[in-house]
Structures are given as C-alpha cells and as structure tokens.
mmCIF file of C-alpha atoms and ligand atoms in Angstrom:
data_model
loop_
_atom_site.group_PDB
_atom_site.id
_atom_site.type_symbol
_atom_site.label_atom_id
_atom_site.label_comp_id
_atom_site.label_asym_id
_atom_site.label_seq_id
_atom_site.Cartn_x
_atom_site.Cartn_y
_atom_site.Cartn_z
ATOM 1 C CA UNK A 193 121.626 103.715 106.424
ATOM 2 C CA UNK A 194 121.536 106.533 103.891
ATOM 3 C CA UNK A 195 117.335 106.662 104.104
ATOM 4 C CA UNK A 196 117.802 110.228 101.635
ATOM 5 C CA UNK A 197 119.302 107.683 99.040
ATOM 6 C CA UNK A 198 116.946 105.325 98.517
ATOM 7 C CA UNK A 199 113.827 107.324 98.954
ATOM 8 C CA UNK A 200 115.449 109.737 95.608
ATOM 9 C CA UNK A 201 115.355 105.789 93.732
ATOM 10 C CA UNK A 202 112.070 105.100 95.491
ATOM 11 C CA UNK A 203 110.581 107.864 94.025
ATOM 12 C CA UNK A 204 112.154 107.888 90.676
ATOM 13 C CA UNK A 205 110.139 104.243 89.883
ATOM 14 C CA UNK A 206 107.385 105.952 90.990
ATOM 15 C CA UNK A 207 107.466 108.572 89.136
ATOM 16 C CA UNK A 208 107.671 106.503 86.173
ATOM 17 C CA UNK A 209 104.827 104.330 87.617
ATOM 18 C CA UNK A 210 102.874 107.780 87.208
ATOM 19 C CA UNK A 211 103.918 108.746 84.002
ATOM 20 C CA UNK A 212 103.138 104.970 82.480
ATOM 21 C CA UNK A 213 99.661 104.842 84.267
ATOM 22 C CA UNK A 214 99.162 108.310 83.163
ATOM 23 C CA UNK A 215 100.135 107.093 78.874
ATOM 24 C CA UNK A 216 97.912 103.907 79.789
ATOM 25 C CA UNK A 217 94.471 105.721 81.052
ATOM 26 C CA UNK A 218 94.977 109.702 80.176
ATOM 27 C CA UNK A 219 94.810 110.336 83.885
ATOM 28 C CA UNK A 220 97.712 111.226 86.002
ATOM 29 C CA UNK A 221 97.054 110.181 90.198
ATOM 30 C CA UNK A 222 95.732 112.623 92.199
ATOM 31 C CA UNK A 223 96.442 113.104 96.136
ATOM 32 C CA UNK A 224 94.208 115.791 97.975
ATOM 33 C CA UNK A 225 95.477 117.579 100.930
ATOM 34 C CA UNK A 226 93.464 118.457 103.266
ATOM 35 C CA UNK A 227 94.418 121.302 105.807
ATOM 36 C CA UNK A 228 92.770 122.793 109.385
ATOM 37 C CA UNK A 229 94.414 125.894 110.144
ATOM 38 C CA UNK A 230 97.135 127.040 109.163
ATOM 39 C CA UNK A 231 99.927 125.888 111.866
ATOM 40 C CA UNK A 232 103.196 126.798 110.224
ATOM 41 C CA UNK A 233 104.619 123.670 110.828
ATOM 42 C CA UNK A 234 101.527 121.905 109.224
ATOM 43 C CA UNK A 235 101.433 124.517 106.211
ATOM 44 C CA UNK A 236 105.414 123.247 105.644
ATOM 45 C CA UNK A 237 104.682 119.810 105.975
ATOM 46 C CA UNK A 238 101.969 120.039 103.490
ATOM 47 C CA UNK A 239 103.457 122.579 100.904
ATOM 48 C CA UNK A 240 106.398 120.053 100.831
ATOM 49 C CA UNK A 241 104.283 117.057 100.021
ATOM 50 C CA UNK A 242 102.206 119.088 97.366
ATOM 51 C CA UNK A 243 105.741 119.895 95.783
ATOM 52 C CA UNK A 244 107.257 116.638 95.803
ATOM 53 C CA UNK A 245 103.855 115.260 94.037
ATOM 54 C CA UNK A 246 104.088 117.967 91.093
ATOM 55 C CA UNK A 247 107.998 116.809 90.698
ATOM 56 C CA UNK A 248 107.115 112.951 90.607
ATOM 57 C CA UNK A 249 103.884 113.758 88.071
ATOM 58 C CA UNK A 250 101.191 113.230 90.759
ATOM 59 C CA UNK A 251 98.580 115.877 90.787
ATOM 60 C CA UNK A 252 97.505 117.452 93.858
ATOM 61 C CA UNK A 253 94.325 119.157 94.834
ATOM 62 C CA UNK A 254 94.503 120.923 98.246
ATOM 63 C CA UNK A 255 91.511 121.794 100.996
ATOM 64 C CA UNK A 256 92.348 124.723 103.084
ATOM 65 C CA UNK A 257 89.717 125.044 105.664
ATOM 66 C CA UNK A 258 89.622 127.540 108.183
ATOM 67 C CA UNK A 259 90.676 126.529 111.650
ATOM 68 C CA UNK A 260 87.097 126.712 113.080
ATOM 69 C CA UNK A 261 85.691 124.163 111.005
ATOM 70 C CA UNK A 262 84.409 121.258 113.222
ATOM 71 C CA UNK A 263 84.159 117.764 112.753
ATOM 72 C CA UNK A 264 80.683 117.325 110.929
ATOM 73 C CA UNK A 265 82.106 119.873 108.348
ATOM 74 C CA UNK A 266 85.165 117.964 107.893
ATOM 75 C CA UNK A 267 84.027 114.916 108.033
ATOM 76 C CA UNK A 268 81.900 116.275 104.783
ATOM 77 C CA UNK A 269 84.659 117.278 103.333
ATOM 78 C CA UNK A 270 86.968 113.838 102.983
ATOM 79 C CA UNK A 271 83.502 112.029 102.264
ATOM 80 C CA UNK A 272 83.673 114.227 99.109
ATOM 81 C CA UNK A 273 86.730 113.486 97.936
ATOM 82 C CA UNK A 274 86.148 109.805 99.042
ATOM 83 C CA UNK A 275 83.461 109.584 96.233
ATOM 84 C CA UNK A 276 85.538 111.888 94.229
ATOM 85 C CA UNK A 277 86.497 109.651 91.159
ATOM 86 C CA UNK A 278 89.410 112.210 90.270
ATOM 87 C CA UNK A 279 91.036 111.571 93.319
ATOM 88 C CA UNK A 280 93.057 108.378 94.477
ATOM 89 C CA UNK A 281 94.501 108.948 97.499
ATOM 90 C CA UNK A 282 93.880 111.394 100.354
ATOM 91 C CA UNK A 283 95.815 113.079 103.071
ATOM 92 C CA UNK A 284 94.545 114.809 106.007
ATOM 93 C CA UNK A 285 97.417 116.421 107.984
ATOM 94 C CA UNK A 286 97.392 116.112 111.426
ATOM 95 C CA UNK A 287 97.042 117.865 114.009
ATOM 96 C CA UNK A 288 93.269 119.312 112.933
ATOM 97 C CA UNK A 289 92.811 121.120 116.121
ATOM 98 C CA UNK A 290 91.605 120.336 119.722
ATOM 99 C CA UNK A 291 87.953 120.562 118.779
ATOM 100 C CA UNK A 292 88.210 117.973 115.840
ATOM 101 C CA UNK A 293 87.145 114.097 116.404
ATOM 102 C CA UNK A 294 90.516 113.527 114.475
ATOM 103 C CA UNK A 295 89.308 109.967 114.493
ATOM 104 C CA UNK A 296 85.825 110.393 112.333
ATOM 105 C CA UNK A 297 87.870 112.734 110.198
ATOM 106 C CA UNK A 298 90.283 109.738 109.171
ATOM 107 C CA UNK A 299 87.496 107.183 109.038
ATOM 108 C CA UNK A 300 85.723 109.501 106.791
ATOM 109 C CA UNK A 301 89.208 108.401 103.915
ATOM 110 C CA UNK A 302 87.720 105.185 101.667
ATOM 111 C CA UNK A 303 90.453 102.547 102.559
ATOM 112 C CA UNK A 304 91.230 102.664 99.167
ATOM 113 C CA UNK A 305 92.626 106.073 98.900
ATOM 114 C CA UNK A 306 93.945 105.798 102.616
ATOM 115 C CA UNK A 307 97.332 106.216 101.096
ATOM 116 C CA UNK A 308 98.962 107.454 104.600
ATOM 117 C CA UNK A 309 97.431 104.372 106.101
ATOM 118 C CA UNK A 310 95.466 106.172 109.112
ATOM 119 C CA UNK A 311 92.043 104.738 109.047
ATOM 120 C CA UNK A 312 90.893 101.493 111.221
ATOM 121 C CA UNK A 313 89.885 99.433 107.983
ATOM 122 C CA UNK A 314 94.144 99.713 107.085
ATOM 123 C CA UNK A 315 95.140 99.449 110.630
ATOM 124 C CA UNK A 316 93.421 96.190 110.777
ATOM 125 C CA UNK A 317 94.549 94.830 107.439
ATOM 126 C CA UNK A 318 98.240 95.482 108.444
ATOM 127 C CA UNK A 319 97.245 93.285 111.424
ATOM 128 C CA UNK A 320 95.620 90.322 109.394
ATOM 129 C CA UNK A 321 98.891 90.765 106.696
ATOM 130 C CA UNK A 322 96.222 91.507 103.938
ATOM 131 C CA UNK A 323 96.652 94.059 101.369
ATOM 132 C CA UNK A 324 96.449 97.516 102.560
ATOM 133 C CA UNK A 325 98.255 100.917 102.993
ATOM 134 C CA UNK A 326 100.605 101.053 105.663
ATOM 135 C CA UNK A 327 101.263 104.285 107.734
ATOM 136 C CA UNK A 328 104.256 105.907 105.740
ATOM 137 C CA UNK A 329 106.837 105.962 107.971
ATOM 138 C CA UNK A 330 106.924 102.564 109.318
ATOM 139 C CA UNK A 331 106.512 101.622 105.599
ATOM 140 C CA UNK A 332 109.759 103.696 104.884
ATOM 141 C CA UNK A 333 111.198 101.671 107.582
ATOM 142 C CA UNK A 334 110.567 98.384 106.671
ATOM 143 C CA UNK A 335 111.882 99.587 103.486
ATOM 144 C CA UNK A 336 114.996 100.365 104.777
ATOM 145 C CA UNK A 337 115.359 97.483 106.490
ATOM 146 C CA UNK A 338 114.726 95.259 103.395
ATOM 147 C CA UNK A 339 117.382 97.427 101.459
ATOM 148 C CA UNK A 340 120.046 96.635 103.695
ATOM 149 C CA UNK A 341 119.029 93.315 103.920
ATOM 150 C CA UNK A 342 118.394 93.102 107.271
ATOM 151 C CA UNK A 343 117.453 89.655 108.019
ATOM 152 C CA UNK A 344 114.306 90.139 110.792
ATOM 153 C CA UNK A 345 113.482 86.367 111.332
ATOM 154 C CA UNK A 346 113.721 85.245 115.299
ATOM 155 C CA UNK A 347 115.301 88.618 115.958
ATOM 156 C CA UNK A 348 114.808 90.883 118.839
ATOM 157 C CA UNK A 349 112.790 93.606 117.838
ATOM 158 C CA UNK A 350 112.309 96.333 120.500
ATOM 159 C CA UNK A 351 110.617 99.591 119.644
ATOM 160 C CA UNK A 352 110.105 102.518 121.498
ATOM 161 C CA UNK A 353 106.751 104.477 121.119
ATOM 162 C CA UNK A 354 103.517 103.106 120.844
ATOM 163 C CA UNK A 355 101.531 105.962 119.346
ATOM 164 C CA UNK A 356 99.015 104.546 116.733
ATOM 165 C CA UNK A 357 100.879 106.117 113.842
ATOM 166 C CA UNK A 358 104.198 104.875 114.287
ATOM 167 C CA UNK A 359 105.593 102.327 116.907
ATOM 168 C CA UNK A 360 102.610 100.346 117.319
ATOM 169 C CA UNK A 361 102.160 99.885 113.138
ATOM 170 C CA UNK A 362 106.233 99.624 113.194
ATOM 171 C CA UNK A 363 106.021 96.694 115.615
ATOM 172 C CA UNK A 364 103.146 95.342 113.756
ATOM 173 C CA UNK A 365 105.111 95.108 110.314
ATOM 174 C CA UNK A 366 108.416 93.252 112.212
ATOM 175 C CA UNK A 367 105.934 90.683 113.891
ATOM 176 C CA UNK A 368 104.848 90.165 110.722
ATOM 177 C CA UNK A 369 108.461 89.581 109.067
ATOM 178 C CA UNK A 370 108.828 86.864 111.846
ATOM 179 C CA UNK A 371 110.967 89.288 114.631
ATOM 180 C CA UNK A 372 109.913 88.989 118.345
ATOM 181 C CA UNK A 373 108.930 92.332 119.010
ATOM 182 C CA UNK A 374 108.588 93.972 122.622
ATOM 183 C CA UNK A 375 107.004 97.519 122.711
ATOM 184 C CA UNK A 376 108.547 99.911 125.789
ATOM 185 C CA UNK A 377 106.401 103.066 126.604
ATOM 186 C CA UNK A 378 106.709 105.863 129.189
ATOM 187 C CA UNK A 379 105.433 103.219 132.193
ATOM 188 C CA UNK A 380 108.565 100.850 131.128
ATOM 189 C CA UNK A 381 110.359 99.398 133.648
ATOM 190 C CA UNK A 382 114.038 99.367 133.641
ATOM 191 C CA UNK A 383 114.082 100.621 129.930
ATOM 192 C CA UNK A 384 117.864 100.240 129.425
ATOM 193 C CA UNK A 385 117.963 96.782 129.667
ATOM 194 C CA UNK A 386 115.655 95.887 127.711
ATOM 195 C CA UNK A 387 117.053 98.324 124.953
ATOM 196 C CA UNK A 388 120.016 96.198 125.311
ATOM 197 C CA UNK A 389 118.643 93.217 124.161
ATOM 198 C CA UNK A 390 117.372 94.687 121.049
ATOM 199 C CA UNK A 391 118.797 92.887 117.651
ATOM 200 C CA UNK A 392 116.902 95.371 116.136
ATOM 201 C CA UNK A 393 115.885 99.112 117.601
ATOM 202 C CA UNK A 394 113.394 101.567 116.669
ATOM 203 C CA UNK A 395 113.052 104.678 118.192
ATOM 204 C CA UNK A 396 109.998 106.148 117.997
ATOM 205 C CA UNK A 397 109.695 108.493 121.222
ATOM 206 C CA UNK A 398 109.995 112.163 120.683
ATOM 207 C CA UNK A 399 112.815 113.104 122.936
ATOM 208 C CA UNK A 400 116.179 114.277 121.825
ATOM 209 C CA UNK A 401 118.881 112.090 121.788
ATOM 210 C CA UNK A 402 117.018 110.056 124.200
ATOM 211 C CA UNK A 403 118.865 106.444 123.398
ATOM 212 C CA UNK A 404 122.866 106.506 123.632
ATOM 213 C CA UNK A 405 125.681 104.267 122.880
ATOM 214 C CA UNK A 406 125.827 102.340 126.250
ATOM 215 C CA UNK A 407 121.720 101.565 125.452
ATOM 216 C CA UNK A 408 122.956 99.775 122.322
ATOM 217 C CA UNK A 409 123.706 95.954 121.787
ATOM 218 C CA UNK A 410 126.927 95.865 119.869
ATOM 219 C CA UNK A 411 126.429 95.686 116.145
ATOM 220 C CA UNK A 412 123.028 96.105 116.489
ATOM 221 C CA UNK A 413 120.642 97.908 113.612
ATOM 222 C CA UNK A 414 119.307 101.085 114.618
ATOM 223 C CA UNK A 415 116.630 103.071 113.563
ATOM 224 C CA UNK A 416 115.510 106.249 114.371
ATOM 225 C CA UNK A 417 112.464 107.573 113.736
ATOM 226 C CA UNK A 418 112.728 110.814 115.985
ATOM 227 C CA UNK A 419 112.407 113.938 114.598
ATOM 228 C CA UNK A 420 112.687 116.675 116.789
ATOM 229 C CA UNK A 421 113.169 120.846 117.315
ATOM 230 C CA UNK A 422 116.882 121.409 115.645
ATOM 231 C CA UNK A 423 116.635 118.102 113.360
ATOM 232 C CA UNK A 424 117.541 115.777 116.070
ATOM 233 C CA UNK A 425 116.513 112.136 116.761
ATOM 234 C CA UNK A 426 115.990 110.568 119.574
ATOM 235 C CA UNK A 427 118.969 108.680 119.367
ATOM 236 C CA UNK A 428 122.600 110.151 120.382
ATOM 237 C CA UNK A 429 124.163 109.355 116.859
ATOM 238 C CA UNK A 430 127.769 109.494 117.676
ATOM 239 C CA UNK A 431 127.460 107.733 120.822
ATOM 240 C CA UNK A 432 124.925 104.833 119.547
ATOM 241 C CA UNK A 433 127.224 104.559 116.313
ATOM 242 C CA UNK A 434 130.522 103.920 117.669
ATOM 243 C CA UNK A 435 128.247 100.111 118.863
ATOM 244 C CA UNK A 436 125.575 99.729 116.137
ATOM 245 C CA UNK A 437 126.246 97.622 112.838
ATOM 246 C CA UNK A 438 123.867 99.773 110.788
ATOM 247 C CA UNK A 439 122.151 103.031 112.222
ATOM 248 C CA UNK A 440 119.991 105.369 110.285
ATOM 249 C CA UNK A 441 121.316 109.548 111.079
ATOM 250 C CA UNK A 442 118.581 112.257 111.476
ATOM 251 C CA UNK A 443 118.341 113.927 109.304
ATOM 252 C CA UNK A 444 118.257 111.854 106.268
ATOM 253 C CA UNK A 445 117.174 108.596 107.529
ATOM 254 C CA UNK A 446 113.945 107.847 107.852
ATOM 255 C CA UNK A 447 112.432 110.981 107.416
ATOM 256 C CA UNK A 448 112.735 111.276 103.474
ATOM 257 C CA UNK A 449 111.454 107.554 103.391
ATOM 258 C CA UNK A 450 107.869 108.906 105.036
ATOM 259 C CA UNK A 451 107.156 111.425 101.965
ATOM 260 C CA UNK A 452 108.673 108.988 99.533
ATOM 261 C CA UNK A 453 106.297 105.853 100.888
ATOM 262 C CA UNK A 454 103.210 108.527 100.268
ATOM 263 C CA UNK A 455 104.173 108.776 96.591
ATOM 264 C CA UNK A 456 104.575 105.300 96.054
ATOM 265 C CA UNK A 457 101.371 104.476 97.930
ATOM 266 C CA UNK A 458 99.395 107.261 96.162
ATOM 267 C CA UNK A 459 100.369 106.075 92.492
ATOM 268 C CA UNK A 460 99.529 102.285 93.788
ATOM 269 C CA UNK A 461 96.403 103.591 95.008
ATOM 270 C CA UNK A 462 95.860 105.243 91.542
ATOM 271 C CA UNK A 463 96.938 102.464 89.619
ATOM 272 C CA UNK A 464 94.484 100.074 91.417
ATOM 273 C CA UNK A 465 91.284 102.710 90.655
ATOM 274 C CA UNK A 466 92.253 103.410 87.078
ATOM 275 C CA UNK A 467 93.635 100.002 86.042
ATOM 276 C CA UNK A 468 92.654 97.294 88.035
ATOM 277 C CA UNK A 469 94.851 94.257 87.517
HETATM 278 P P1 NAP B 1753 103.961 110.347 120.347
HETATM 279 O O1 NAP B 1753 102.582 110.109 119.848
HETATM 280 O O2 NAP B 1753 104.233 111.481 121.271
HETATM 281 O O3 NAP B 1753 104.458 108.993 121.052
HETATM 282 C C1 NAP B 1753 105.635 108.938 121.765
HETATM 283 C C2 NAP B 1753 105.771 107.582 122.397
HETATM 284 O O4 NAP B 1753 106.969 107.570 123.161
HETATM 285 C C3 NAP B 1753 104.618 107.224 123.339
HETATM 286 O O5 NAP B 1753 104.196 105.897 123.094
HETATM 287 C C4 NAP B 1753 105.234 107.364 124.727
HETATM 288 O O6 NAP B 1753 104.733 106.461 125.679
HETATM 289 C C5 NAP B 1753 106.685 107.037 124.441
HETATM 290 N N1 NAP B 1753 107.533 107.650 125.465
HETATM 291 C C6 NAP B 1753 107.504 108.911 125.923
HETATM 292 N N2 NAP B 1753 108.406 109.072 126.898
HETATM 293 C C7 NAP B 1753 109.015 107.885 127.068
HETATM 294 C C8 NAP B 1753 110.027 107.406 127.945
HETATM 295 N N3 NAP B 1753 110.611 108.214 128.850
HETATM 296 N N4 NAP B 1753 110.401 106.116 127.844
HETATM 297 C C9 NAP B 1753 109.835 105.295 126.943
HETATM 298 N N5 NAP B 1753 108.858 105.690 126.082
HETATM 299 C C10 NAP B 1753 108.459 106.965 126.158
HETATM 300 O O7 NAP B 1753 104.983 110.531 119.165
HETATM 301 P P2 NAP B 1753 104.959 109.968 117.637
HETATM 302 O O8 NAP B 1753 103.959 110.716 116.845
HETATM 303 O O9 NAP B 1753 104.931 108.487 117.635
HETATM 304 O O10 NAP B 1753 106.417 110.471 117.171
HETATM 305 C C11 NAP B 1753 107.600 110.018 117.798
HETATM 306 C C12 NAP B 1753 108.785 110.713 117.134
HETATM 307 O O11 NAP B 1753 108.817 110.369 115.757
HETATM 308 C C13 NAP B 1753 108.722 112.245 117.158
HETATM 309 O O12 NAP B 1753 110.040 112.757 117.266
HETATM 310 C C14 NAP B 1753 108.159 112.611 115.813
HETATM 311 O O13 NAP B 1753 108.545 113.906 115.364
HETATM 312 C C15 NAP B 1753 108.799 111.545 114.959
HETATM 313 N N6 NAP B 1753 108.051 111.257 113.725
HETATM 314 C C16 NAP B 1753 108.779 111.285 112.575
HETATM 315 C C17 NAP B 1753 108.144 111.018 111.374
HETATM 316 C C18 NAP B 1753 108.972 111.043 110.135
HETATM 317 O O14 NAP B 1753 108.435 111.215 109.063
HETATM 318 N N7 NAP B 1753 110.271 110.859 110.249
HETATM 319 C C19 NAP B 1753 106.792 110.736 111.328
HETATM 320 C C20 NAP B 1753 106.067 110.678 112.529
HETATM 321 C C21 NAP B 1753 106.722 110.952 113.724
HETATM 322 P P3 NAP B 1753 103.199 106.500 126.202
HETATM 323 O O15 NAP B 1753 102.393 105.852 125.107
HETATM 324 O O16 NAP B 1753 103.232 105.707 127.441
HETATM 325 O O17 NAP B 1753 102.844 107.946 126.406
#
C-alpha cells in the first residue's frame, strides 16, 4: 500500500483547498507550532511540518520555548493562540519534557483548532462518531484503508498498541466502520494467536520488526504503523509479505499519511473558522 502516493494526492487537494479558501476570504490557514526544547528529533519533526505547510500554502507561526518552561507557562501559551483569530489549527509536539503536565498543555488547544486530534473534547467525539479531528496517523490509516478499498464490515480487526495517540484512536475508528476490533498490549496472552486471527492488522508497538510472516493470516491487510531507529517497522516486511494480501512498507506507508492528514485537517479547520458552511 504505497501510503507516499496517496498522501502527495492528499495533499495536492489540499493545497488547492488552501489556495481557494485563501481567494474566498483573503486569509490563507495558519498552523502554530509549538516547541519545548529543542530535542533534535523534535526540532526535525517540526521543521518538516513547518516546510510541508509553506509548500501546500498554509502559513505557519512557530513557538520556541525554552526547555525550562513549565506547565502554567505553557499552558498560557496555547490559550493564546486558542483565542488567536489568525490561527486555525495548533500543534504542540510532543514530548514537552518530564516536568510538563503534557495533558493540561493539550487541553489548553480549542477543539476547534485541535487539528492533530490530542485533546479529550476530540478523543471523545471520535468515540460518539461526531464531527471532530482525529489523531493524524490513525486518520492516515483509515485513509489508506478506504483507498484500497478495504472492506472493514464484520472483519477481524486486531491492533497492537494501545497508547492514547495511536492504537487505542486506530481501534476506535475500525469499531466505528463496523470491524470487531481486539486490542493486544504488553500483558497479552499468547499474542501470536491472536495475531493470527486478524483480517485486518495494525501494528502500533514500537519494536523492530516485531510481527513476522508466520504471525500473519494469509492474505491478510497489514498495516504498520512502527517507526523505529534505522526506518524500520515493527513488522518483518519480507517475511509478513510473502502471506499478506495488502501490507503497507516502512518507510513510505503510513508515515507520509500522518503529516499529510495534519494538512488536510488544518485547512478543514481553517475553512470551518473563516467560512462556515
Ligand atoms: P507507545 O506509546 O510506546 O505504545 C506502544 C504500545 O505497544 C503500548 O500499548 C504497549 O503496551 C505495546 N507493547 C509494547 N510491547 C509489547 C509487546 N511485547 N506485545 C504487545 N504489545 C506491546 O508507542 P506509540 O506512540 O503508540 O508508537 C508506536 C509506534 O508507532 C512507534 O514505532 C512510533 O514511532 C510509531 N509512530 C509512528 C507515527 C507515524 O507518523 N508513522 C506516529 C506515531 C507513532 P502497554 O500499553 O501494555 O505498555
């Protein structure tokens, strides 16, 4: 599943979703970063976002704050740009450092420019299937599922990870597309065969190459969401693709899909401040 594909057309329509909203109101969308250190990795992460907004005509205004800054100060900060008319959507990258209530920070985001789906308020709406911003990467995913038309109803959905950003909203979204959905964590039991049960598989853990070909149902779809030290997954591609019918690779699966999803989100988020339907 070429993820690298279709998040170059996902982000061409939403480019020219900026550009038209941008002719209609005289504004172009605006995503703020907001930074806590400057952790190399996290400095990457966010210069590539910035970069792919100026390319798709979203502006970006970034917050570099020094790595002492606690949570009250923070918090401050993303209320700001909450109330901020000029900007639509906001991002706060995570990690913000051991001393941070990461938590307040996100609630701090109006829901409405929660365009990397992290607070409570879009957590819950996901839940209820009302509108909302989903976290970007299982976005991306259901995305990619829907372009290979991946038909999720009564299927066995089993995903691996339950962090709050990623395998519990992915399981969320395939409950909600009618899939029976069974979370594994680290206290499993007998992990491999319930992997092998899995119509569907998302792998969400962390650990390289963790999932192999024996762990896979034949012809099943596979989707991994891994992305570790050396671009790795945490499935064994060439193993787990000799038995899967569809299989996303790392890299270039479902990690372009998570930037791409923010720029979509952050233009809808736009389009729903500036022009209301
Ligand atoms: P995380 O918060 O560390 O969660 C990992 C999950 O895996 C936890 O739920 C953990 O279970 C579970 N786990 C750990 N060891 C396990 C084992 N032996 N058997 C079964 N489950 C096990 O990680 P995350 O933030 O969700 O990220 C997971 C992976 O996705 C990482 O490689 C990360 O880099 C990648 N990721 C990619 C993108 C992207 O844009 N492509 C975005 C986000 C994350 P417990 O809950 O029991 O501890």
């Amino acid at each position: 599943m070429d993820g690298a594909a279709l998040a170059r057309r996902l982000t061409d329509s939403t480019a020219a979703a900026a550009a038209d909203l941008h002719r209609r109101t005289g504004t172009a969308p605006c995503l703020a970063t907001v930074l806590v250190g400057e952790d190399p990795a996290s400095v990457t992460y966010v210069r590539m976002k910035r970069d792919r907004c100026e390319k798709t005509g979203i502006r970006s205004r970034h917050v570099q704050l020094p790595a002492t800054t606690g949570t009250g100060q923070l918090v401050d900060t993303i209320a700001e740009l909450s109330a901020d008319p000029a900007v639509h959507g906001i991002l706060l990258q995570h990690p913000a450092g051991p001393h941070v209530d990461e938590r307040a920070a996100f609630e701090a985001i109006d829901p409405a420019k929660d365009v990397d789906g992290v607070t409570t308020h879009s957590f819950a709406a996901m839940g209820f299937g009302l509108p909302g911003f989903a976290s970007c990467t299982p976005g991306g995913i259901m995305r990619l599922l829907d372009e290979y038309r991946v038909d999720l109803r009564g299927k066995r959905a089993v995903v691996v990870g339950r962090s709050a950003i990623l395998g519990k909203p992915a399981g969320l979204l395939l409950l909600g597309r009618d899939a029976t959905v069974t979370y594994c964590h680290s206290r499993t039991t007998d992990l491999p065969s319930v992997l092998r049960e899995a119509d569907v598989l998302v792998a969400a853990v962390g650990k390289p190459e963790f999932i192999r070909g024996e762990h896979i149902k034949p012809g099943a779809v596979v989707i991994d969401a891994g992305y570790n030290p050396g671009n790795t997954g945490d499935v064994h591609f060439e193993s787990a693709s000799e038995r899967a019918g569809l299989i996303t690779p790392v890299p270039g699966g479902v990690g372009p899909m998570t930037i791409a999803v923010l720029l979509a989100q952050t233009v809808e988020a736009a389009t729903r401040q500036l022009a209301p339907a």
